């Protein structure tokens, strides 16, 4: 804070003039790069260029620099200077060819009739960079003027294969309309919503809906400002594609400090790897590894590809780094192919022309994306060509409509095999997988075992039909109470149930468990006859065959907490403690018995 005050005081004492402003920028402005990383693999996907040295311009913030340029009609010149500085530095990054440069652009530029997007492409060519390697970040914080031709400017950028990101999503005044109008390739969720998302259910719900909407529209999601492992786990759980923040790396001016991959993310991903592997396997089995076209090809090569593959109605179209840009359909080329001079006309077209004429946006999904979300993307797409599948952004193959249906069917069959047929909850295979994955996870986890008290006597007295109703009732009560905690809920079999909750405070979990017991005891009373309810018990046979009075239905719970300090993470160790806790809870009845694993 002291250094910030010092910088502000220094800036205010030496303000720039319009005459020396550009010179000060040229002498003092530099860029720091912060990596944007795949949340699944830890591979560096791109870097965001963050302005540094603005204090020495005589202004007290980056916004003040851009505001000054705008007020004095210097914004276009300033933007060109800043891009050159960022592009030049990015071109020196040894592994930069495989990355994307995310560059913040001031929305007010798009309202100027003097602004020419081609100057950005020319600047890229100067540093031997491809347009497809740049993502321009349009901020939600600034207004984008529809009437001033702003969206035509964005389309010109897109025709040059420059992509768009909507920055600071959720903090401005026009988020959804801007998302709809700009149709960006990326949405960056603002740090405000990511901070403490693992402990804030409202934030988690909000971001989950944003991710679902983005996935449906074929947009990749970047979680900004991730600072803790718990935040990263939550962002991955709800489906974010990319992550950026201090947990990965702070912004750095030193190119040598950047890495092509970040193993720490891969290590954190290991705890969830089995689930991801199963999702990826389901997609892989139906994937068509179709050949692809790319921006290095001319129209003659593209026409030849359709000639050599007459079975293909379309081809995926890729940028220089194998990131999908869209698709090219045979039907849209036929008008030229079958006209007398059509082929000659096509052969003369430059890349910018055929990109605008023939390349169409299409649904794109990561191979780890849930089948349900891929199906949503496909269902709202304007065409029925299929969904392009990527792995860490790079093209992998295509899921056709038929393949997508087969993948969904296979997933449903797999779920059916693993579900309890009565309650539709995951069964023992899923429960065992979850417990085994705790061996490689350092998440704080609570394991709960629920057992119904006096269920056999009720089942004998009232029959299997009402007995099944009791089990379904208890499953619904578990789901109603634990859903807000993001719990895994399973049915072991009979009247035994399993619940696991990660990264939630112990008091909240224990309170929820007690509420489940209270709700069940109250709800179960309605299933008894009036006489049995008034008596408060049923008469049945105990284990020795003796007639005994049994209390009405209730439940007991064993609660075991596991954290990063737990040494023995074997399934045997967990089940041994849970068995003891369950016996203790059953002894007292309608109680939660808790302990921590050592």
XYZ file of C-alpha atoms in Angstrom:
598
model
C 0.000 0.000 0.000
C 2.843 2.409 0.834
C 4.461 1.849 -2.570
C 1.122 2.464 -4.311
C 0.693 5.773 -2.476
C 4.264 6.739 -3.394
C 3.614 5.937 -7.073
C 0.382 7.941 -7.039
C 2.075 10.936 -5.446
C 4.916 10.750 -7.988
C 2.450 10.568 -10.876
C 0.369 13.513 -9.662
C 3.470 15.680 -9.294
C 4.540 15.078 -12.909
C 1.447 14.856 -15.142
C 1.959 14.428 -18.893
C 0.893 16.818 -21.621
C -0.593 15.740 -24.980
C 2.706 16.747 -26.601
C 4.924 14.427 -24.510
C 2.444 11.664 -23.710
C 3.361 9.267 -26.538
C 7.076 9.837 -25.893
C 6.628 8.896 -22.224
C 4.762 5.761 -23.192
C 7.508 4.761 -25.613
C 10.227 5.220 -22.983
C 8.535 3.679 -19.955
C 5.824 1.149 -20.876
C 6.650 -2.555 -20.623
C 4.526 -5.683 -20.320
C 4.392 -8.463 -17.760
C 2.923 -11.795 -18.848
C 0.721 -13.988 -16.666
C 0.121 -17.585 -17.817
C -3.360 -18.892 -18.626
C -3.274 -22.644 -18.064
C -5.412 -25.644 -18.971
C -7.308 -26.623 -15.832
C -7.140 -30.289 -16.859
C -3.487 -30.775 -17.853
C -1.502 -27.797 -16.541
C -0.286 -26.983 -20.059
C 0.260 -23.278 -20.686
C -2.459 -22.247 -23.137
C -1.612 -18.570 -23.362
C -0.442 -15.477 -21.522
C -2.208 -12.234 -20.696
C -0.241 -9.060 -21.381
C -0.441 -6.735 -18.354
C 0.830 -3.170 -18.670
C 3.737 -2.115 -16.462
C 5.635 1.176 -16.098
C 2.489 3.313 -16.290
C 3.542 5.080 -13.053
C 6.391 6.747 -14.946
C 4.013 8.316 -17.468
C 2.784 10.758 -14.811
C -0.628 9.100 -14.439
C -1.811 7.102 -11.444
C -3.443 4.015 -13.044
C -3.750 2.038 -16.268
C -7.315 3.329 -16.659
C -6.001 6.875 -16.268
C -3.484 6.261 -19.090
C -6.240 5.136 -21.451
C -8.627 7.902 -20.327
C -5.949 10.538 -20.973
C -5.319 9.097 -24.456
C -9.054 9.112 -25.194
C -9.603 12.685 -23.959
C -6.777 14.022 -26.137
C -7.642 12.008 -29.257
C -4.542 9.825 -28.888
C -6.236 6.479 -28.227
C -5.606 4.954 -31.671
C -1.926 5.932 -31.571
C -1.644 4.684 -27.969
C -3.292 1.367 -28.828
C -0.890 0.822 -31.742
C 2.126 1.579 -29.533
C 0.959 -0.748 -26.758
C 0.246 -3.581 -29.201
C 3.690 -3.256 -30.759
C 5.297 -3.461 -27.304
C 3.263 -6.545 -26.334
C 3.656 -8.277 -29.721
C 7.413 -7.684 -29.830
C 7.909 -9.156 -26.372
C 5.596 -12.098 -27.055
C 7.537 -12.882 -30.261
C 10.668 -13.452 -28.132
C 9.027 -16.150 -25.997
C 10.804 -19.369 -26.999
C 7.663 -21.555 -26.931
C 5.245 -18.777 -27.908
C 4.284 -20.372 -31.220
C 2.023 -22.785 -29.345
C 0.432 -20.075 -27.157
C -2.163 -17.345 -27.435
C -1.560 -13.756 -26.379
C -4.520 -12.237 -24.513
C -4.379 -8.456 -24.997
C -6.747 -5.944 -23.366
C -8.259 -3.499 -25.854
C -10.202 -0.337 -25.039
C -13.804 -0.619 -26.292
C -13.862 3.077 -27.166
C -11.568 2.399 -30.116
C -14.337 0.614 -31.975
C -16.466 3.781 -32.126
C -13.856 5.697 -34.133
C -14.211 5.734 -37.919
C -10.402 6.143 -38.143
C -9.749 2.840 -36.380
C -8.580 0.116 -38.777
C -8.358 -3.490 -37.505
C -5.943 -4.365 -40.326
C -3.251 -2.355 -38.549
C -3.276 -4.996 -35.823
C -2.761 -7.743 -38.422
C 0.083 -5.746 -40.008
C 1.727 -5.319 -36.604
C 1.513 -9.078 -36.071
C 3.101 -9.752 -39.439
C 5.945 -7.393 -38.521
C 6.843 -9.710 -35.602
C 6.102 -12.926 -37.552
C 3.031 -13.713 -35.457
C -0.181 -15.272 -36.766
C -3.521 -13.451 -36.226
C -4.918 -16.671 -34.735
C -2.379 -16.412 -31.898
C -4.024 -13.240 -30.520
C -7.134 -12.912 -28.346
C -8.419 -9.372 -27.849
C -10.062 -8.884 -24.448
C -13.138 -6.678 -24.600
C -14.046 -5.506 -21.118
C -17.576 -5.530 -19.768
C -16.635 -2.486 -17.700
C -16.775 -0.182 -20.750
C -19.773 0.470 -22.954
C -19.707 -0.925 -26.487
C -21.641 1.362 -28.825
C -23.884 -0.660 -31.141
C -24.691 2.328 -33.365
C -21.050 3.246 -34.045
C -20.150 0.133 -36.036
C -18.369 -1.546 -33.107
C -19.637 -5.003 -33.974
C -18.575 -4.629 -37.599
C -15.048 -3.970 -36.312
C -15.210 -7.140 -34.197
C -16.343 -9.123 -37.233
C -13.406 -7.803 -39.262
C -11.082 -9.028 -36.531
C -12.760 -12.407 -36.546
C -12.475 -12.645 -40.335
C -8.712 -12.237 -39.854
C -8.794 -15.179 -37.349
C -8.141 -12.846 -34.393
C -10.351 -14.109 -31.560
C -12.285 -12.321 -28.827
C -12.611 -12.704 -25.064
C -15.187 -11.029 -22.853
C -13.229 -9.817 -19.831
C -14.401 -9.048 -16.267
C -17.638 -10.949 -16.876
C -20.262 -10.346 -14.208
C -18.967 -6.968 -12.980
C -20.338 -4.570 -15.603
C -23.713 -3.290 -16.678
C -24.299 -5.180 -19.937
C -22.887 -8.659 -19.434
C -25.505 -10.885 -21.063
C -26.280 -8.512 -23.940
C -22.551 -8.081 -24.619
C -22.080 -11.860 -24.477
C -24.888 -12.331 -26.982
C -23.812 -9.547 -29.347
C -20.056 -10.167 -29.430
C -20.286 -13.987 -29.589
C -16.757 -14.306 -28.119
C -14.579 -17.389 -28.152
C -13.720 -16.907 -24.443
C -15.398 -15.593 -21.304
C -13.208 -14.573 -18.368
C -14.983 -14.845 -15.006
C -13.946 -11.922 -12.814
C -11.870 -12.552 -9.683
C -14.740 -11.255 -7.528
C -16.729 -14.423 -8.257
C -13.739 -16.783 -8.027
C -12.479 -15.552 -4.646
C -13.568 -18.009 -1.933
C -15.921 -19.749 -4.380
C -15.254 -23.052 -2.575
C -16.995 -21.700 0.540
C -19.622 -19.473 -1.080
C -22.564 -21.454 -2.443
C -24.123 -18.421 -4.155
C -20.925 -17.709 -6.092
C -20.636 -21.365 -7.041
C -24.227 -21.398 -8.273
C -23.717 -18.186 -10.268
C -20.504 -19.360 -11.937
C -22.014 -22.793 -12.627
C -24.817 -21.157 -14.610
C -22.368 -18.925 -16.503
C -20.240 -21.958 -17.395
C -23.302 -23.921 -18.508
C -24.442 -21.030 -20.720
C -20.955 -20.560 -22.184
C -20.564 -24.268 -22.924
C -23.940 -24.298 -24.636
C -22.780 -21.424 -26.870
C -19.426 -23.074 -27.595
C -17.437 -20.547 -25.533
C -14.387 -21.467 -23.423
C -14.349 -20.244 -19.813
C -11.323 -18.739 -18.046
C -11.372 -18.467 -14.228
C -9.407 -15.330 -13.297
C -7.578 -14.698 -10.045
C -7.395 -18.264 -8.719
C -5.254 -18.167 -5.580
C -5.963 -21.396 -3.688
C -6.141 -25.095 -4.521
C -9.723 -25.195 -3.210
C -10.735 -22.474 -5.693
C -9.097 -24.428 -8.527
C -10.866 -27.665 -7.517
C -14.217 -25.880 -7.507
C -13.607 -24.183 -10.853
C -12.677 -27.536 -12.384
C -15.695 -29.226 -10.822
C -18.130 -26.752 -12.374
C -16.490 -26.992 -15.801
C -14.081 -24.054 -16.314
C -11.602 -24.746 -19.127
C -8.698 -22.454 -18.268
C -7.309 -20.904 -15.102
C -5.236 -17.817 -14.333
C -3.983 -16.464 -11.020
C -1.348 -16.349 -8.303
C -1.790 -20.079 -7.590
C -0.254 -20.760 -11.000
C 2.152 -17.818 -11.309
C 2.235 -14.093 -10.682
C 2.698 -11.787 -13.672
C 6.358 -11.569 -14.655
C 8.393 -9.338 -16.947
C 11.029 -12.064 -17.285
C 10.240 -14.364 -20.208
C 12.609 -16.978 -18.767
C 10.289 -17.414 -15.771
C 7.376 -18.608 -17.936
C 6.943 -22.335 -18.545
C 5.256 -24.403 -21.274
C 3.531 -26.435 -18.555
C 2.809 -26.204 -14.829
C 3.114 -29.630 -13.146
C 1.535 -28.326 -9.933
C -1.815 -28.089 -11.733
C -1.420 -31.613 -13.058
C -0.630 -32.823 -9.529
C -3.771 -31.144 -8.183
C -5.726 -32.651 -11.056
C -4.608 -36.174 -10.116
C -7.235 -36.425 -7.370
C -9.983 -36.159 -9.969
C -8.238 -37.984 -12.807
C -10.321 -41.172 -12.776
C -13.587 -39.336 -13.252
C -12.083 -37.252 -16.065
C -10.600 -40.325 -17.687
C -13.976 -42.014 -17.808
C -15.574 -38.962 -19.427
C -12.772 -38.715 -21.983
C -12.969 -42.449 -22.719
C -16.687 -42.175 -23.474
C -16.027 -39.421 -26.025
C -12.912 -41.096 -27.482
C -14.810 -44.274 -28.281
C -17.187 -42.423 -30.621
C -14.709 -39.854 -31.964
C -14.130 -39.443 -35.708
C -10.512 -38.348 -36.205
C -11.474 -36.481 -39.350
C -8.739 -34.768 -41.376
C -8.717 -30.989 -40.967
C -7.966 -27.950 -43.101
C -5.925 -25.027 -41.812
C -5.083 -21.400 -42.492
C -1.872 -22.273 -44.347
C -3.900 -23.809 -47.192
C -5.100 -22.018 -50.300
C -8.474 -22.557 -51.953
C -6.970 -25.023 -54.449
C -5.823 -27.218 -51.525
C -9.235 -26.959 -49.897
C -11.050 -27.981 -53.060
C -8.623 -30.856 -53.504
C -9.377 -32.075 -49.960
C -13.087 -32.392 -50.803
C -12.181 -34.169 -54.060
C -9.973 -36.698 -52.244
C -12.577 -37.272 -49.492
C -15.971 -37.385 -51.243
C -17.488 -38.956 -48.115
C -16.863 -35.718 -46.155
C -19.606 -33.084 -46.167
C -17.450 -30.680 -44.142
C -13.944 -30.272 -42.728
C -12.848 -28.682 -39.427
C -10.824 -25.527 -40.104
C -7.862 -24.819 -37.798
C -5.576 -21.921 -36.924
C -1.800 -22.095 -36.941
C -1.694 -23.712 -33.484
C -4.349 -26.332 -34.374
C -7.045 -24.496 -32.462
C -10.405 -24.814 -34.276
C -11.713 -21.683 -35.965
C -14.804 -23.254 -37.528
C -15.816 -25.581 -40.360
C -15.991 -25.394 -44.160
C -18.970 -27.137 -45.794
C -19.004 -28.697 -49.229
C -22.524 -27.380 -49.920
C -21.323 -23.776 -49.749
C -18.565 -24.449 -52.276
C -20.781 -26.188 -54.839
C -22.022 -22.928 -56.324
C -18.450 -22.201 -57.397
C -17.328 -25.747 -58.162
C -20.019 -26.409 -60.767
C -20.009 -23.022 -62.506
C -17.826 -22.549 -65.649
C -15.382 -20.146 -64.040
C -16.034 -20.999 -60.409
C -12.817 -22.882 -59.730
C -10.713 -20.108 -61.222
C -12.538 -17.533 -59.118
C -11.967 -19.565 -55.960
C -8.304 -20.116 -56.735
C -7.772 -16.336 -56.851
C -9.349 -15.664 -53.480
C -7.059 -14.542 -50.673
C -7.260 -16.122 -47.226
C -9.214 -13.202 -45.741
C -11.806 -13.546 -48.492
C -12.429 -17.269 -48.210
C -12.443 -17.093 -44.411
C -15.272 -14.569 -44.580
C -17.157 -16.477 -47.278
C -16.870 -20.085 -46.184
C -15.649 -20.576 -42.592
C -18.561 -20.980 -40.178
C -18.598 -21.107 -36.377
C -19.463 -24.489 -34.893
C -19.784 -26.057 -31.419
C -16.368 -26.820 -29.887
C -15.932 -28.861 -26.682
C -12.989 -30.179 -24.695
C -12.653 -33.965 -24.592
C -13.185 -33.840 -20.806
C -16.515 -32.002 -21.088
C -19.521 -33.915 -19.770
C -21.589 -35.576 -22.484
C -24.708 -33.721 -21.320
C -23.030 -30.341 -21.899
C -21.751 -31.413 -25.329
C -25.299 -32.452 -26.195
C -26.580 -29.020 -25.054
C -24.026 -27.286 -27.291
C -25.094 -29.393 -30.241
C -28.819 -28.847 -29.640
C -28.578 -25.026 -29.897
C -26.117 -24.968 -32.827
C -27.568 -23.518 -36.052
C -26.380 -26.564 -38.037
C -26.315 -30.307 -37.459
C -22.763 -30.999 -38.672
C -21.550 -32.194 -35.254
C -19.274 -30.998 -32.463
C -15.531 -30.397 -32.865
C -13.611 -31.983 -29.972
C -10.335 -30.589 -28.630
C -7.752 -31.611 -26.061
C -6.281 -28.594 -24.267
C -7.529 -26.441 -27.141
C -5.867 -28.465 -29.922
C -8.035 -30.258 -32.489
C -8.701 -33.934 -31.714
C -11.652 -35.006 -33.856
C -15.380 -34.651 -34.518
C -18.455 -36.065 -32.807
C -21.200 -36.497 -35.387
C -24.856 -36.434 -34.431
C -24.992 -40.241 -34.561
C -21.803 -40.592 -32.502
C -23.118 -38.151 -29.918
C -26.296 -40.199 -29.489
C -24.226 -43.385 -29.101
C -21.947 -41.711 -26.530
C -24.964 -40.576 -24.512
C -26.498 -44.060 -24.688
C -23.255 -45.665 -23.548
C -22.955 -43.206 -20.673
C -26.555 -43.916 -19.629
C -25.946 -47.670 -19.729
C -22.829 -47.241 -17.598
C -24.795 -45.144 -15.100
C -27.603 -47.708 -15.045
C -25.120 -50.492 -14.258
C -23.765 -48.455 -11.362
C -27.081 -47.185 -9.989
C -29.200 -48.657 -7.265
C -32.394 -49.624 -9.154
C -34.670 -48.477 -6.336
C -33.273 -45.046 -5.392
C -31.334 -44.314 -8.642
C -28.355 -43.288 -6.511
C -24.777 -44.370 -7.377
C -23.996 -47.832 -6.053
C -20.982 -49.599 -4.569
C -18.588 -49.271 -7.570
C -18.866 -45.462 -7.475
C -18.583 -45.395 -3.692
C -15.456 -47.567 -3.774
C -13.896 -45.364 -6.477
C -14.560 -42.269 -4.413
C -12.946 -43.734 -1.299
C -9.937 -44.995 -3.270
C -9.382 -41.553 -4.790
C -8.953 -40.116 -1.295
C -5.544 -41.824 -1.278
C -4.223 -39.242 -3.757
C -6.263 -36.266 -2.604
C -5.470 -33.688 0.039
C -8.996 -32.236 0.077
C -10.726 -31.912 3.423
C -13.450 -34.572 3.175
C -16.277 -35.747 5.408
C -17.485 -39.343 4.992
C -20.951 -40.126 6.344
C -22.585 -43.525 6.743
C -26.367 -43.541 7.350
C -28.199 -46.612 8.643
C -31.954 -46.837 9.255
C -32.964 -47.976 12.739
C -35.706 -50.639 13.127
C -36.227 -50.886 9.357
C -36.511 -54.723 9.287
C -39.372 -54.717 11.796
C -41.247 -52.084 9.762
C -40.621 -54.020 6.524
C -41.922 -57.261 8.092
C -45.022 -55.560 9.484
C -45.998 -53.356 6.516
C -44.543 -55.230 3.538
C -41.901 -54.619 0.910
C -43.936 -52.021 -0.963
C -43.986 -49.591 1.963
C -40.445 -50.656 2.835
C -39.265 -49.535 -0.608
C -41.140 -46.266 -0.116
C -39.157 -45.690 3.103
C -35.844 -46.167 1.267
C -36.857 -43.781 -1.526
C -38.011 -41.265 1.065
C -34.681 -41.363 2.859
C -32.775 -40.978 -0.439
C -34.855 -37.880 -1.288
C -34.213 -36.397 2.164
C -30.461 -36.898 1.699
C -30.552 -35.212 -1.706
C -32.656 -32.308 -0.477
C -30.371 -31.553 2.472
C -26.929 -32.287 1.016
C -27.421 -30.920 -2.512
C -26.388 -27.390 -1.482
C -23.110 -28.780 -0.129
C -22.227 -30.374 -3.478
C -22.173 -33.814 -1.850
C -21.639 -37.207 -3.431
C -24.594 -39.396 -2.331
C -24.617 -43.174 -2.783
C -26.765 -46.155 -1.822
C -24.681 -49.021 -0.442
C -27.660 -51.361 -0.427
C -30.616 -52.228 1.786
C -31.021 -49.478 4.383
C -27.395 -48.282 4.266
C -26.430 -44.997 2.566
C -23.160 -43.155 1.956
C -22.484 -39.408 1.674
C -19.195 -37.576 1.061
C -18.709 -33.814 1.281
C -15.495 -31.997 0.324
C -14.107 -28.647 1.458
C -17.049 -27.687 3.657
C -16.794 -26.658 7.350
C -17.431 -29.453 9.842
C -20.249 -27.647 11.764
C -22.275 -27.236 8.555
C -21.897 -30.939 7.688
C -22.769 -32.147 11.192
C -25.788 -29.818 11.337
C -26.998 -31.097 7.948
C -26.636 -34.723 9.099
C -28.729 -34.030 12.206
C -31.355 -32.295 10.062
C -31.561 -35.407 7.861
C -32.217 -37.566 10.925
C -34.905 -35.191 12.215
C -36.604 -34.880 8.801
C -36.665 -38.644 8.336
C -38.017 -39.404 11.801
C -40.811 -36.867 11.319
C -41.668 -37.986 7.759
C -41.587 -41.714 8.557
C -44.313 -41.378 11.225
C -46.890 -40.729 8.475
C -46.363 -44.258 7.131
C -47.618 -45.978 10.303
C -51.202 -46.801 11.157
C -52.862 -44.535 13.668
C -52.700 -47.234 16.343
C -48.992 -47.908 15.913
C -48.254 -44.179 15.792
C -50.136 -43.619 19.045
C -48.389 -46.564 20.713
C -44.989 -45.306 19.568
C -43.641 -48.757 18.809
C -44.064 -51.984 16.831
C -43.950 -55.508 18.234
C -41.594 -57.837 16.393
C -39.036 -60.580 16.837
C -35.491 -59.746 17.876
C -32.399 -61.646 16.693
C -33.072 -64.410 19.211
C -36.687 -64.841 18.101
C -38.174 -63.146 21.169
C -41.159 -60.767 20.901
C -39.890 -57.275 21.576
C -41.172 -53.708 21.351
C -39.254 -51.729 18.723
C -39.349 -47.899 18.504
C -40.634 -46.254 15.330
C -38.331 -45.682 12.342
C -35.341 -43.408 12.784
C -31.770 -43.265 11.453
C -28.235 -43.058 12.800
C -25.116 -41.638 11.234
C -21.356 -42.109 11.471
C -19.322 -39.037 10.477
C -15.595 -39.384 9.710
C -13.497 -36.345 8.749
C -10.351 -36.746 6.614
C -7.874 -33.910 6.013
C -4.357 -33.346 4.675
C -2.850 -34.617 7.953
C -4.519 -38.040 7.717
C -1.735 -40.621 7.348
C -3.535 -43.894 6.714
C -5.831 -43.348 3.707
C -6.593 -46.978 2.948
C -10.173 -48.119 2.446
C -9.719 -50.551 5.345
C -8.717 -47.774 7.746
C -11.716 -45.620 6.823
C -14.234 -48.469 7.021
C -12.849 -49.717 10.358
C -13.440 -46.324 12.008
C -16.835 -45.880 10.344
C -17.938 -49.316 11.598
C -17.081 -48.362 15.191
C -18.840 -45.009 14.846
C -21.904 -46.683 13.349
C -22.148 -49.134 16.261
C -21.866 -46.252 18.703
C -24.570 -44.258 16.888
C -26.892 -47.293 16.681
C -26.468 -47.902 20.405
C -27.831 -44.459 21.273
C -30.224 -44.275 18.288
C -31.142 -41.310 16.083
C -27.708 -39.803 16.634
C -24.607 -38.609 14.734
C -21.387 -40.161 16.016
C -18.277 -38.343 14.751
C -14.490 -38.738 14.718
C -11.427 -37.614 12.759
C -9.139 -40.000 10.870
C -5.540 -39.943 12.123
